[in-house]
Coordinates of C-alpha atoms in Angstrom, one line a residue:
Chain A
M1 CA -16.8 -16.3 -28.0
A2 CA -18.4 -16.2 -31.4
N3 CA -22.0 -17.0 -31.1
P4 CA -22.5 -20.3 -32.8
A5 CA -26.1 -19.6 -33.4
A6 CA -25.3 -16.7 -35.7
P7 CA -24.3 -17.6 -39.2
G8 CA -20.7 -16.6 -40.0
G9 CA -21.3 -13.7 -42.3
M10 CA -24.2 -12.2 -40.4
R11 CA -22.4 -11.0 -37.4
S12 CA -22.9 -7.4 -36.6
F13 CA -20.0 -5.1 -36.4
L14 CA -20.5 -4.7 -32.6
Q15 CA -20.3 -8.4 -32.2
A16 CA -17.2 -8.6 -34.3
V17 CA -15.6 -5.9 -32.2
S18 CA -16.5 -7.5 -28.9
T19 CA -15.1 -10.8 -30.2
V20 CA -11.8 -9.2 -31.1
T21 CA -11.3 -7.4 -27.8
E22 CA -12.3 -10.3 -25.8
E23 CA -10.1 -12.8 -27.5
A24 CA -6.9 -10.8 -27.5
P25 CA -6.4 -9.1 -24.2
T26 CA -2.8 -8.1 -23.9
P27 CA -1.5 -9.6 -20.7
L28 CA -0.5 -7.2 -18.0
R29 CA 3.3 -7.2 -17.7
V30 CA 4.3 -4.1 -15.7
V31 CA 2.8 -1.7 -13.3
Q32 CA 4.4 1.7 -13.7
M33 CA 3.9 3.9 -10.7
E34 CA 4.6 7.6 -10.4
G35 CA 6.6 8.7 -7.4
L36 CA 3.7 10.8 -6.3
A37 CA 1.5 7.8 -6.0
V38 CA 4.2 5.9 -4.1
L39 CA 4.6 8.7 -1.7
K40 CA 0.9 9.1 -1.1
I41 CA 0.5 5.5 -0.4
I42 CA 3.3 5.5 2.1
K43 CA 2.1 8.6 3.8
H44 CA -1.4 7.4 4.2
C45 CA -0.4 3.9 5.4
E46 CA 2.1 5.2 7.9
E47 CA -0.3 7.7 9.3
F48 CA -2.9 5.1 10.1
A49 CA -0.4 2.4 10.6
P50 CA -2.2 -0.3 12.7
A51 CA -5.5 0.1 10.8
L52 CA -6.3 -1.4 7.5
V53 CA -6.5 1.3 5.0
T54 CA -7.7 1.3 1.4
G55 CA -7.7 3.7 -1.5
Q56 CA -8.1 3.9 -5.1
L57 CA -5.6 4.0 -7.9
L58 CA -6.0 6.3 -10.8
G59 CA -4.1 6.1 -14.1
L60 CA -4.0 4.8 -17.6
D61 CA -4.0 1.4 -19.1
V62 CA -1.6 1.3 -22.0
G63 CA -1.2 -2.0 -23.6
S64 CA 0.7 -4.3 -21.3
V65 CA 1.6 -1.5 -18.9
L66 CA -0.6 -0.1 -16.3
E67 CA 0.4 3.4 -15.4
V68 CA -0.5 4.5 -11.9
T69 CA -0.3 8.3 -11.9
N70 CA -2.3 9.2 -8.9
C71 CA -4.3 7.8 -6.0
F72 CA -6.4 8.8 -3.2
P73 CA -7.3 7.2 0.1
F74 CA -10.6 6.1 1.4
P75 CA -11.8 7.1 4.8
I76 CA -11.4 4.3 7.3
R77 CA -14.4 2.1 6.7
E78 CA -17.0 1.7 9.3
E79 CA -19.3 -1.2 9.4
D80 CA -22.7 0.2 8.6
D81 CA -24.7 1.0 5.6
E82 CA -24.7 4.7 6.1
A83 CA -21.0 4.9 6.1
D84 CA -21.0 2.8 3.0
A85 CA -23.2 5.2 1.1
D86 CA -21.1 8.0 2.4
G87 CA -17.9 6.3 1.2
A88 CA -19.4 5.9 -2.3
N89 CA -20.3 9.6 -2.3
Y90 CA -16.8 10.5 -1.2
Q91 CA -15.3 8.4 -4.0
L92 CA -17.5 10.0 -6.6
E93 CA -16.8 13.5 -5.3
M94 CA -13.0 12.9 -5.2
M95 CA -13.0 11.5 -8.7
R96 CA -15.0 14.5 -10.0
C97 CA -12.7 16.9 -8.3
L98 CA -9.6 15.2 -9.6
R99 CA -10.9 15.1 -13.1
E100 CA -11.4 18.8 -12.9
V101 CA -7.7 19.4 -12.5
N102 CA -6.8 17.1 -15.3
V103 CA -5.8 14.0 -13.3
D104 CA -6.3 10.8 -15.1
N105 CA -9.4 9.5 -13.7
N106 CA -9.6 6.0 -14.9
T107 CA -9.8 3.7 -12.0
I108 CA -7.4 0.9 -12.4
G109 CA -7.3 -0.7 -9.1
C110 CA -7.3 -0.4 -5.4
V111 CA -4.4 0.3 -3.2
M112 CA -2.9 0.7 0.1
V113 CA -4.2 -2.3 1.5
Q114 CA -1.8 -3.0 4.3
E115 CA -0.5 -6.5 4.2
R116 CA -1.4 -7.4 7.7
K117 CA -3.3 -6.1 10.6
L118 CA -1.4 -5.7 13.8
Y119 CA -4.1 -7.3 16.0
P120 CA -3.6 -11.0 16.0
E121 CA -7.2 -11.8 16.8
S122 CA -8.5 -10.2 13.6
T123 CA -5.8 -11.4 11.3
I124 CA -8.1 -13.6 9.4
E125 CA -10.7 -10.9 8.5
A126 CA -7.9 -8.5 7.8
F127 CA -6.2 -10.7 5.3
I128 CA -9.4 -11.8 3.6
L129 CA -10.3 -8.1 3.3
A130 CA -6.8 -7.4 2.2
N131 CA -6.6 -10.2 -0.3
Q132 CA -10.1 -10.2 -1.5
S133 CA -11.6 -6.8 -1.2
P134 CA -9.7 -5.0 -3.9
F135 CA -11.2 -7.4 -6.5
V136 CA -14.1 -9.2 -5.4
D137 CA -15.7 -7.5 -2.5
M138 CA -14.9 -4.0 -3.5
V139 CA -15.5 -4.6 -7.1
Y140 CA -18.9 -5.6 -6.0
H141 CA -19.1 -2.7 -3.6
T142 CA -18.2 -0.2 -6.1
R143 CA -20.4 -1.7 -8.8
Q144 CA -23.4 -0.2 -7.2
S145 CA -21.9 3.2 -6.9
C146 CA -19.5 3.5 -9.8
I147 CA -20.7 1.1 -12.5
M148 CA -19.0 3.0 -15.2
I149 CA -15.5 2.4 -14.0
Y150 CA -15.3 -1.1 -12.7
D151 CA -17.3 -3.1 -15.1
E152 CA -14.9 -2.9 -18.0
S153 CA -11.7 -2.8 -16.2
I154 CA -11.9 -5.6 -13.7
R155 CA -9.7 -7.7 -15.8
R156 CA -7.0 -5.1 -15.7
C157 CA -7.1 -4.0 -12.1
V158 CA -4.3 -4.4 -9.7
C159 CA -3.9 -4.1 -6.0
I160 CA -0.9 -2.4 -4.6
V161 CA 0.0 -3.7 -1.2
Y162 CA 2.2 -1.8 1.2
D163 CA 3.5 -3.2 4.3
P164 CA 4.6 -0.7 6.9
S165 CA 6.1 -3.2 9.3
R166 CA 8.4 -4.5 6.7
S167 CA 9.2 -1.0 5.6
S168 CA 10.4 -0.3 9.1
Q169 CA 13.1 -2.8 8.2
G170 CA 14.4 -0.5 5.5
V171 CA 12.7 -2.1 2.5
L172 CA 10.3 -0.5 0.2
A173 CA 7.6 -3.1 0.8
L174 CA 5.5 -2.4 -2.2
K175 CA 3.9 -5.1 -4.2
A176 CA 1.4 -5.2 -7.1
L177 CA -0.9 -8.1 -7.0
K178 CA -3.5 -9.2 -9.5
L179 CA -6.0 -12.1 -9.4
T180 CA -5.2 -14.5 -12.1
D181 CA -7.8 -14.9 -14.9
S182 CA -8.1 -18.6 -14.3
F183 CA -9.1 -18.0 -10.7
M184 CA -11.5 -15.2 -11.6
D185 CA -13.2 -17.5 -14.1
L186 CA -13.7 -20.1 -11.5
Y187 CA -14.8 -17.6 -8.9
R188 CA -17.4 -16.1 -11.1
N189 CA -18.9 -19.4 -12.0
N190 CA -18.8 -20.5 -8.3
G191 CA -16.4 -23.2 -9.3
L192 CA -14.3 -23.3 -6.2
T193 CA -15.0 -26.9 -5.4
G194 CA -12.5 -29.6 -5.1
E195 CA -13.5 -31.2 -8.4
K196 CA -13.3 -28.1 -10.5
L197 CA -10.0 -27.0 -8.9
R198 CA -8.6 -30.4 -9.6
E199 CA -9.7 -30.2 -13.2
K200 CA -8.2 -26.8 -13.8
K201 CA -5.1 -27.7 -11.7
L202 CA -5.5 -24.5 -9.8
S203 CA -3.7 -24.4 -6.6
W204 CA -3.4 -21.7 -4.0
V205 CA -0.3 -20.4 -5.6
D206 CA -2.3 -19.5 -8.7
I207 CA -4.8 -17.1 -7.0
F208 CA -2.5 -14.1 -7.1
E209 CA 0.0 -13.1 -9.6
E210 CA 2.7 -10.6 -8.7
I211 CA 3.4 -8.0 -11.2
P212 CA 6.7 -6.1 -11.3
I213 CA 6.6 -2.5 -10.4
K214 CA 8.4 0.3 -12.2
V215 CA 8.7 3.7 -10.8
S216 CA 8.6 6.7 -13.0
N217 CA 8.8 10.4 -12.3
S218 CA 8.3 13.5 -14.4
A219 CA 11.4 15.3 -15.4
L220 CA 10.3 18.2 -13.3
V221 CA 10.1 16.2 -10.1
S222 CA 13.3 14.5 -10.9
A223 CA 15.1 17.8 -11.3
F224 CA 13.7 19.0 -8.0
M225 CA 14.7 15.9 -6.1
K226 CA 18.2 15.9 -7.5
E227 CA 18.6 19.4 -6.3
L228 CA 17.1 18.8 -2.9
E229 CA 18.6 15.5 -2.1
P230 CA 20.2 15.8 1.3
E231 CA 23.9 15.7 1.5
S232 CA 24.3 13.2 4.3
P233 CA 25.8 9.9 3.2
V234 CA 23.4 7.7 5.3
T235 CA 19.7 7.8 5.3
Q236 CA 17.1 6.6 7.8
C237 CA 16.7 3.6 5.5
D238 CA 20.3 2.5 6.1
F239 CA 19.9 2.7 9.8
D240 CA 16.7 0.6 9.6
R241 CA 18.4 -2.0 7.5
L242 CA 21.3 -2.4 9.9
K243 CA 19.2 -2.5 13.0
L244 CA 20.0 -5.7 14.9
S245 CA 16.7 -6.1 16.8
T246 CA 14.3 -7.8 14.5
A247 CA 12.8 -9.9 17.3
P248 CA 9.5 -8.0 17.6
F249 CA 9.0 -8.2 13.8
M250 CA 9.7 -11.9 13.9
E251 CA 7.5 -12.5 16.9
R252 CA 4.6 -10.8 15.3
N253 CA 5.1 -12.7 12.1
L254 CA 5.1 -16.0 14.0
E255 CA 2.0 -14.9 16.0
F256 CA 0.2 -14.3 12.7
L257 CA 1.4 -17.6 11.4
I258 CA 0.1 -19.4 14.4
G259 CA -3.2 -17.6 14.0
C260 CA -3.4 -18.6 10.4
M261 CA -2.6 -22.2 11.3
D262 CA -5.6 -22.3 13.6
D263 CA -7.8 -20.9 10.9
L264 CA -6.5 -23.4 8.5
S265 CA -7.2 -26.3 10.8
S266 CA -10.7 -25.0 11.4
E267 CA -11.1 -24.9 7.6
Q268 CA -9.9 -28.5 7.4
N269 CA -12.4 -29.5 10.1
K270 CA -15.1 -28.0 8.0
F271 CA -14.1 -30.3 5.1
Q272 CA -13.8 -33.3 7.3
Y273 CA -17.3 -32.7 8.5
Y274 CA -18.5 -32.4 5.0
Y275 CA -16.9 -35.6 3.8
R276 CA -18.1 -37.5 6.8
N277 CA -21.6 -36.3 6.1
L278 CA -21.2 -37.1 2.4
S279 CA -20.0 -40.7 3.0
R280 CA -22.8 -41.2 5.5
Q281 CA -25.3 -40.1 3.0
Q282 CA -23.8 -42.3 0.3
S283 CA -24.0 -45.4 2.5
Q284 CA -27.6 -44.5 3.2
Q285 CA -28.3 -44.2 -0.5
Q286 CA -26.7 -47.5 -1.1
A287 CA -28.8 -49.2 1.6
W288 CA -31.9 -47.6 0.2
L289 CA -31.0 -48.7 -3.3
Q290 CA -30.4 -52.2 -2.2
K291 CA -33.7 -52.3 -0.5
R292 CA -35.5 -51.0 -3.5
R293 CA -33.8 -53.5 -5.7
Q294 CA -34.8 -56.4 -3.5
E295 CA -38.3 -55.0 -3.5
N296 CA -38.2 -54.7 -7.3
M297 CA -37.0 -58.3 -7.6
A298 CA -39.9 -59.4 -5.5
R299 CA -42.3 -57.3 -7.6
K300 CA -40.9 -58.8 -10.8
A301 CA -41.3 -62.3 -9.4
A302 CA -44.9 -61.3 -8.6
G303 CA -45.3 -59.9 -12.2
E304 CA -45.7 -56.3 -11.1
E305 CA -44.2 -53.1 -12.6
P306 CA -40.8 -52.3 -10.9
L307 CA -40.5 -49.1 -8.9
P308 CA -38.1 -46.5 -10.1
E309 CA -34.7 -46.7 -8.7
E310 CA -34.6 -43.0 -7.8
D311 CA -36.7 -41.0 -5.5
P312 CA -36.0 -37.3 -5.6
S313 CA -38.4 -36.6 -2.7
N314 CA -36.3 -38.7 -0.3
P315 CA -34.1 -36.4 1.8
I316 CA -31.1 -38.7 1.6
F317 CA -30.8 -37.8 -2.1
K318 CA -30.6 -34.1 -1.5
P319 CA -27.0 -33.1 -2.4
I320 CA -25.0 -31.6 0.5
P321 CA -23.4 -28.4 -0.7
E322 CA -19.6 -28.5 -0.7
P323 CA -18.0 -25.7 1.2
S324 CA -16.0 -23.3 -0.8
R325 CA -12.3 -23.7 -1.0
L326 CA -11.7 -20.0 -1.2
E327 CA -11.1 -19.4 2.5
G328 CA -8.7 -22.3 2.8
Y329 CA -6.8 -21.1 -0.2
L330 CA -6.5 -17.6 1.0
V331 CA -5.3 -18.8 4.4
T332 CA -2.7 -21.0 2.8
N333 CA -1.6 -18.1 0.6
Q334 CA -1.2 -15.9 3.7
I335 CA 0.7 -18.6 5.5
S336 CA 3.1 -18.9 2.6
S337 CA 3.6 -15.1 2.5
Y338 CA 4.4 -15.1 6.2
C339 CA 6.9 -18.0 5.6
N340 CA 8.5 -15.9 2.9
H341 CA 8.8 -12.9 5.2
I342 CA 10.3 -15.0 7.9
N343 CA 12.8 -16.5 5.6
G344 CA 13.7 -13.2 4.1
V345 CA 14.2 -11.5 7.4
A346 CA 16.1 -14.5 8.8
G347 CA 18.4 -14.2 5.8
Q348 CA 19.0 -10.6 6.5
N349 CA 19.6 -11.4 10.1
F350 CA 22.4 -13.7 9.1
N351 CA 24.0 -10.9 7.1
R352 CA 23.7 -8.5 10.0
L353 CA 25.1 -11.0 12.5
Y354 CA 28.1 -11.8 10.4
L355 CA 28.7 -8.1 9.8
M356 CA 28.6 -7.6 13.6
K357 CA 31.0 -10.4 14.1
A358 CA 33.4 -9.0 11.6
L359 CA 33.2 -5.6 13.3
H360 CA 33.8 -7.2 16.7
E361 CA 36.8 -9.0 15.6
D362 CA 38.4 -5.9 14.2
Chain B
M1 CA -8.6 21.9 34.9
A2 CA -8.7 25.0 32.9
T3 CA -5.3 26.1 34.0
S4 CA -3.7 22.7 33.3
S5 CA -5.0 22.6 29.8
A6 CA -3.7 26.1 29.3
L7 CA -0.3 24.8 30.3
L8 CA -0.5 21.8 28.0
F9 CA -1.8 23.5 24.9
P10 CA -0.7 26.7 23.3
S11 CA -3.0 29.4 24.6
P12 CA -5.2 31.2 22.0
S13 CA -2.9 34.2 22.0
S14 CA 0.2 32.2 21.2
A15 CA -1.7 30.3 18.5
S16 CA -2.5 33.4 16.7
S17 CA 1.1 34.5 16.5
P18 CA 2.4 33.8 13.0
P19 CA 4.3 30.5 12.4
S20 CA 8.0 30.8 12.7
S21 CA 9.1 28.2 10.2
A22 CA 7.7 25.6 7.9
R23 CA 8.4 22.0 7.2
V24 CA 7.3 20.5 3.9
E25 CA 7.0 16.8 3.1
A26 CA 8.1 15.4 -0.3
V27 CA 4.6 14.4 -1.2
V28 CA 3.5 18.0 -1.2
L29 CA 6.3 18.9 -3.6
F30 CA 5.4 16.0 -5.8
N31 CA 1.8 17.0 -5.9
V32 CA 2.7 20.6 -6.8
C33 CA 4.9 19.4 -9.6
D34 CA 2.3 17.0 -10.9
S35 CA -0.4 19.5 -10.9
Y36 CA 1.8 22.0 -12.7
V37 CA 2.5 19.4 -15.3
R38 CA -1.2 18.9 -15.7
R39 CA -2.2 22.5 -15.6
P40 CA -4.8 23.8 -18.0
D41 CA -3.7 25.0 -21.4
Q42 CA -3.6 28.7 -20.9
A43 CA -2.6 28.9 -17.3
D44 CA 0.7 30.2 -16.2
R45 CA 0.7 28.9 -12.7
V46 CA -1.3 26.6 -10.5
I47 CA -2.3 27.3 -6.9
G48 CA -3.7 25.1 -4.3
T49 CA -4.4 24.5 -0.6
L50 CA -1.8 23.2 1.8
L51 CA -3.0 20.9 4.6
G52 CA -1.1 20.0 7.7
S53 CA -0.8 21.0 11.3
L54 CA 0.7 23.7 13.5
L55 CA 3.3 22.1 15.8
P56 CA 3.6 23.5 19.3
D57 CA 6.9 25.1 18.6
G58 CA 5.4 27.3 16.0
T59 CA 6.5 25.3 13.0
V60 CA 3.9 24.6 10.3
H61 CA 4.1 21.0 9.2
V62 CA 2.7 20.8 5.7
R63 CA 1.8 17.2 5.0
N64 CA -0.7 17.3 2.2
S65 CA -2.0 19.5 -0.6
Y66 CA -4.5 19.7 -3.4
V67 CA -4.7 22.0 -6.3
V68 CA -7.6 24.5 -6.7
P69 CA -8.6 25.7 -10.2
H70 CA -8.3 29.4 -10.6
S71 CA -8.1 32.0 -13.3
E72 CA -6.1 35.2 -13.3
S73 CA -6.3 38.3 -15.4
A74 CA -4.5 41.6 -15.0
D75 CA -6.3 42.8 -11.9
Q76 CA -8.5 40.1 -10.7
V77 CA -8.3 36.5 -9.5
A78 CA -11.1 34.0 -9.5
I79 CA -10.8 31.0 -7.3
D80 CA -13.2 28.0 -7.5
I81 CA -14.3 28.3 -3.9
D82 CA -16.8 25.5 -4.2
Y83 CA -14.1 23.2 -5.4
H84 CA -11.8 24.2 -2.6
H85 CA -14.5 23.5 0.0
N86 CA -15.5 20.2 -1.5
M87 CA -12.0 19.0 -1.6
Y88 CA -11.3 20.1 1.9
A89 CA -14.4 18.3 3.2
S90 CA -13.2 15.1 1.4
H91 CA -9.8 15.4 2.8
Q92 CA -11.2 15.9 6.2
K93 CA -13.1 12.7 6.0
V94 CA -9.9 10.8 5.5
N95 CA -7.7 12.6 7.9
P96 CA -9.4 15.1 10.3
K97 CA -6.1 16.0 11.8
E98 CA -5.0 17.8 8.6
V99 CA -6.3 21.3 8.5
I100 CA -5.7 24.2 6.1
V101 CA -2.5 25.8 6.9
G102 CA -1.9 27.9 3.8
W103 CA -1.6 27.8 0.1
F104 CA 0.9 27.1 -2.6
S105 CA 1.6 28.6 -6.0
T106 CA 4.1 27.8 -8.6
G107 CA 6.4 30.5 -9.9
F108 CA 9.3 32.4 -8.5
G109 CA 8.5 34.6 -5.5
V110 CA 5.3 36.5 -4.7
S111 CA 3.4 38.0 -7.6
G112 CA 0.6 40.6 -7.8
G113 CA -2.4 38.3 -7.6
S114 CA -1.0 36.6 -4.6
T115 CA -2.2 39.2 -2.2
L116 CA -5.8 38.6 -3.2
I117 CA -5.5 34.9 -2.9
H118 CA -3.7 35.3 0.4
E119 CA -6.5 37.4 1.7
F120 CA -8.9 34.6 0.7
Y121 CA -6.9 32.1 2.7
S122 CA -6.7 34.4 5.6
R123 CA -10.4 34.1 5.9
E124 CA -10.1 30.3 6.0
V125 CA -7.4 30.1 8.6
Q126 CA -5.4 32.5 10.7
N127 CA -1.9 33.3 9.5
P128 CA -1.8 31.1 6.4
I129 CA 1.6 30.4 4.9
H130 CA 2.4 30.9 1.3
L131 CA 4.6 28.4 -0.4
T132 CA 6.1 29.1 -3.7
V133 CA 7.7 26.4 -5.9
D134 CA 9.7 27.7 -8.8
T135 CA 8.8 25.1 -11.4
G136 CA 10.4 27.2 -14.1
F137 CA 13.8 27.1 -12.5
T138 CA 14.1 30.8 -13.3
R139 CA 17.3 31.3 -11.3
G140 CA 18.7 28.0 -12.5
E141 CA 18.0 26.3 -9.2
A142 CA 15.1 24.7 -7.4
S143 CA 13.9 27.5 -5.2
I144 CA 11.1 26.7 -2.8
K145 CA 10.2 29.4 -0.4
A146 CA 7.7 29.9 2.4
Y147 CA 6.2 33.2 3.3
I148 CA 3.9 34.7 5.8
S149 CA 2.2 38.0 5.3
S150 CA 1.7 40.8 7.7
N151 CA -0.5 43.8 7.2
L152 CA 1.0 47.2 7.1
S153 CA -1.4 49.7 8.4
L154 CA -1.3 53.3 9.5
G155 CA -3.8 53.9 12.2
D156 CA -7.0 52.3 10.9
R157 CA -6.0 52.5 7.3
H158 CA -4.8 49.4 5.7
L159 CA -1.9 50.2 3.4
A160 CA -0.4 47.0 2.1
A161 CA 0.4 43.4 2.8
Q162 CA 4.0 42.5 3.3
F163 CA 5.2 39.0 2.6
Q164 CA 8.0 37.8 4.8
E165 CA 10.0 34.8 4.1
I166 CA 10.2 32.2 6.9
P167 CA 12.8 29.4 7.2
L168 CA 11.8 26.2 5.4
D169 CA 12.8 22.7 6.3
L170 CA 12.9 20.4 3.4
R171 CA 14.4 17.3 5.0
M172 CA 11.6 15.1 3.8
I173 CA 11.7 12.2 6.3
E174 CA 8.9 10.4 4.5
A175 CA 10.8 10.4 1.3
E176 CA 13.6 8.5 2.8
K177 CA 11.3 5.6 3.4
A178 CA 10.9 5.2 -0.3
G179 CA 14.5 6.0 -1.0
F180 CA 15.8 8.9 -3.0
E181 CA 17.1 6.5 -5.7
I182 CA 13.6 5.8 -6.9
L183 CA 12.4 9.4 -6.5
K184 CA 15.1 11.3 -8.3
S185 CA 15.4 9.4 -11.6
T186 CA 12.7 9.5 -14.3
M187 CA 12.5 5.8 -14.6
V188 CA 13.4 2.9 -12.2
E189 CA 13.0 -0.5 -13.8
K190 CA 12.8 -2.5 -10.7
L191 CA 12.3 -1.9 -7.0
P192 CA 15.2 -2.9 -4.9
N193 CA 14.5 -6.0 -2.9
D194 CA 15.6 -6.8 0.6
L195 CA 19.0 -8.2 -0.1
E196 CA 20.0 -5.6 -2.6
G197 CA 19.0 -2.9 -0.1
M198 CA 21.1 -4.6 2.5
E199 CA 24.0 -4.8 0.1
S200 CA 23.9 -1.1 -0.7
S201 CA 23.7 -0.2 3.0
M202 CA 26.6 -2.4 3.8
E203 CA 28.6 -0.9 1.0
K204 CA 27.9 2.5 2.4
L205 CA 29.0 1.4 5.8
Y206 CA 32.2 0.1 4.4
I207 CA 32.9 3.3 2.6
L208 CA 32.2 5.3 5.8
I209 CA 34.5 3.1 7.8
D210 CA 37.2 3.4 5.2
E211 CA 36.8 7.2 5.3
I212 CA 37.2 7.3 9.0
Y213 CA 40.3 5.1 8.8
K214 CA 41.7 7.4 6.3
Y215 CA 40.9 10.5 8.4
V216 CA 42.4 9.0 11.6
D217 CA 45.5 7.9 9.7
D218 CA 45.9 11.4 8.2
V219 CA 45.5 12.9 11.6
V220 CA 48.0 10.6 13.2
E221 CA 50.5 11.2 10.4
G222 CA 49.9 14.9 10.8
R223 CA 48.6 15.5 7.3
V224 CA 45.3 16.9 8.5
A225 CA 44.7 19.3 11.3
P226 CA 42.8 17.4 14.1
D227 CA 39.3 18.4 14.8
N228 CA 38.3 17.6 18.4
R229 CA 34.6 17.4 17.4
I230 CA 35.2 14.7 14.9
G231 CA 37.5 12.9 17.3
R232 CA 34.8 12.9 20.0
F233 CA 32.3 11.6 17.5
I234 CA 34.6 8.7 16.6
S235 CA 35.4 7.8 20.1
D236 CA 31.7 8.0 21.0
S237 CA 30.7 5.6 18.3
V238 CA 33.6 3.2 19.1
A239 CA 32.5 3.3 22.7
S240 CA 28.9 2.7 21.9
M241 CA 29.8 -0.9 20.9
P242 CA 29.5 -3.0 24.1
K243 CA 32.7 -4.6 25.2
L244 CA 32.1 -8.3 25.4
S245 CA 34.5 -11.1 26.1
P246 CA 35.1 -13.3 23.1
A247 CA 33.4 -16.2 24.8
A248 CA 30.3 -14.2 25.7
F249 CA 30.2 -12.7 22.2
D250 CA 30.5 -16.2 20.6
K251 CA 27.7 -17.5 22.7
L252 CA 25.5 -14.5 21.9
F253 CA 26.3 -14.8 18.2
N254 CA 25.7 -18.6 18.1
D255 CA 22.4 -18.2 20.0
K256 CA 21.2 -15.7 17.5
I257 CA 22.3 -17.8 14.6
Q258 CA 20.5 -20.8 16.1
D259 CA 17.4 -18.8 16.6
N260 CA 17.3 -17.7 13.0
L261 CA 18.1 -21.2 11.7
A262 CA 15.2 -22.5 13.8
L263 CA 12.9 -19.9 12.2
V264 CA 14.0 -20.7 8.7
Y265 CA 13.5 -24.4 9.5
L266 CA 10.1 -23.7 10.9
S267 CA 9.0 -21.7 7.9
S268 CA 10.3 -24.2 5.4
I269 CA 8.5 -27.1 7.1
T270 CA 5.3 -25.1 7.3
R271 CA 5.5 -24.5 3.6
T272 CA 6.1 -28.1 2.9
Q273 CA 3.2 -29.0 5.1
I274 CA 0.8 -26.7 3.4
T275 CA 1.8 -28.0 0.0
I276 CA 1.2 -31.5 1.0
A277 CA -2.1 -30.5 2.7
E278 CA -3.2 -28.9 -0.5
K279 CA -2.4 -31.9 -2.6
L280 CA -4.3 -34.1 -0.2
N281 CA -7.3 -31.8 -0.1
T282 CA -7.8 -31.5 -3.8
A283 CA -6.8 -35.1 -4.6
A284 CA -9.6 -37.2 -6.1
Q285 CA -11.7 -38.4 -3.3
V286 CA -12.4 -42.0 -3.3
L287 CA -16.0 -42.2 -2.3

């Protein structure tokens, strides 16, 4: 990062500082969430269950730990500019209000993006929004409104994903995701083309990185909860876990999977189209070049100056833009997460079935 | 039409009757505790607004809350009303169904300044409830209480406000989703994953079954006095299991297993396919 133009000893203090901070970012190892934030996320997601909901995480960035101490939800987004501006105002207002009551008001990410939308036809948008918005789209979106917060902390922001439909199976389906640095580099430099990806050996697995979540509570809360914990030996959670009917969940997962497959194949078609065009162009170029060479040969024989072998004005030399791989990668990512879910639930189903069998034999 | 809607919804007269009980979600309690921990230096207690809804049976369901800055001296209370209104407007944008239902304060029981604050909230909403959370554990226990207030007046003269405790339901259904394990300790290193959760549930089930065995054995041996209620519960739960012939059960069981195996196979093959597809897509193109 050191500016090679500046002579070694002449660098200003500011430059030196920026070099230090840029060269040694401590990698993010753990996301530590307060119980309050967890509960708020669950509450908001469950209330608006089928819709895609988003929010903002507030907290502190301490070395390799990102502490999420609070969060607040965004209103359900509507697709027009007025609502956008409104949303930005809301965000500022909320932050201001929370600061007044001593809540940590460093934005450290976006939350509550539900893992999947329940309407199959819009899965693709949902997941792109879900996967992308917290970092790319919303970072951009908030840049205009809250420059102060996002600019510096993009590197350290996480997205907490909560999945209510998996939670209804009795799992706390909370995940912290982060875009990998290598992906972000490529994305910023518009490098999501086949060649660059190959160079960097970046595959779809490397877009997101899951960060382990820790949950912490203040001693006060912990005391209250110990006191108030219900006596009953079983909780709703246990019932949900032992429920035998997982068919609807599986069905929906498969539906989404099929939808994603369709999207993936349409992505593939895009590339095939691109490559077809590319090869046609190349053969055209070859033909033109050959013609030009023959011409040049003839001119040489006649003792004239040869014509240049390139002709930028000719339309067949205009490069065809390569479609971005991002979409395909995201779809692939989503497919793989569906596969994981299906595998996981099927595994649990085996457990349940054998348990039932054992009960029946008794 | 007017009559039918009057039948469906509580009529205005019944809506104005004070709430009979209150139900509080865990997130409210967490928020109260958090804001108490983060209170300003010199403040003794924090107050705030409770949001939620009034259920048709007269129960106030408190689902959300936010803290409101205030200052208290011997005989006067100042509340940041602007803050309160801004915050309420923001919350309304997110969830219009949650309206003001009352206010909370930390500390044990009702204190002097409370009447003034309560009066303020009475102007915001009819019959607000007052929730007190004893963050100091003054009695050595977690006491959380809900009150309503009624005016004592003689003729036209207003004499005093009386705070009346109402029953409070702290079952916290939402909290069960997250699991009490992660909410009650100060630090949880790792979230339980699917299979661990399953394991703990099964362990619990085993313990329960063992307990029932023990109880039934004890009753049969005459060690414990039989309780008809428990007996009926047990027979009900045993009867709730459908009686299937072994052949039918085996078929059902095997079908299910096959279904699941097919799903696992499908998802594995999909994963393999996309891995191959990706390799092909980014492989060097021979042009």
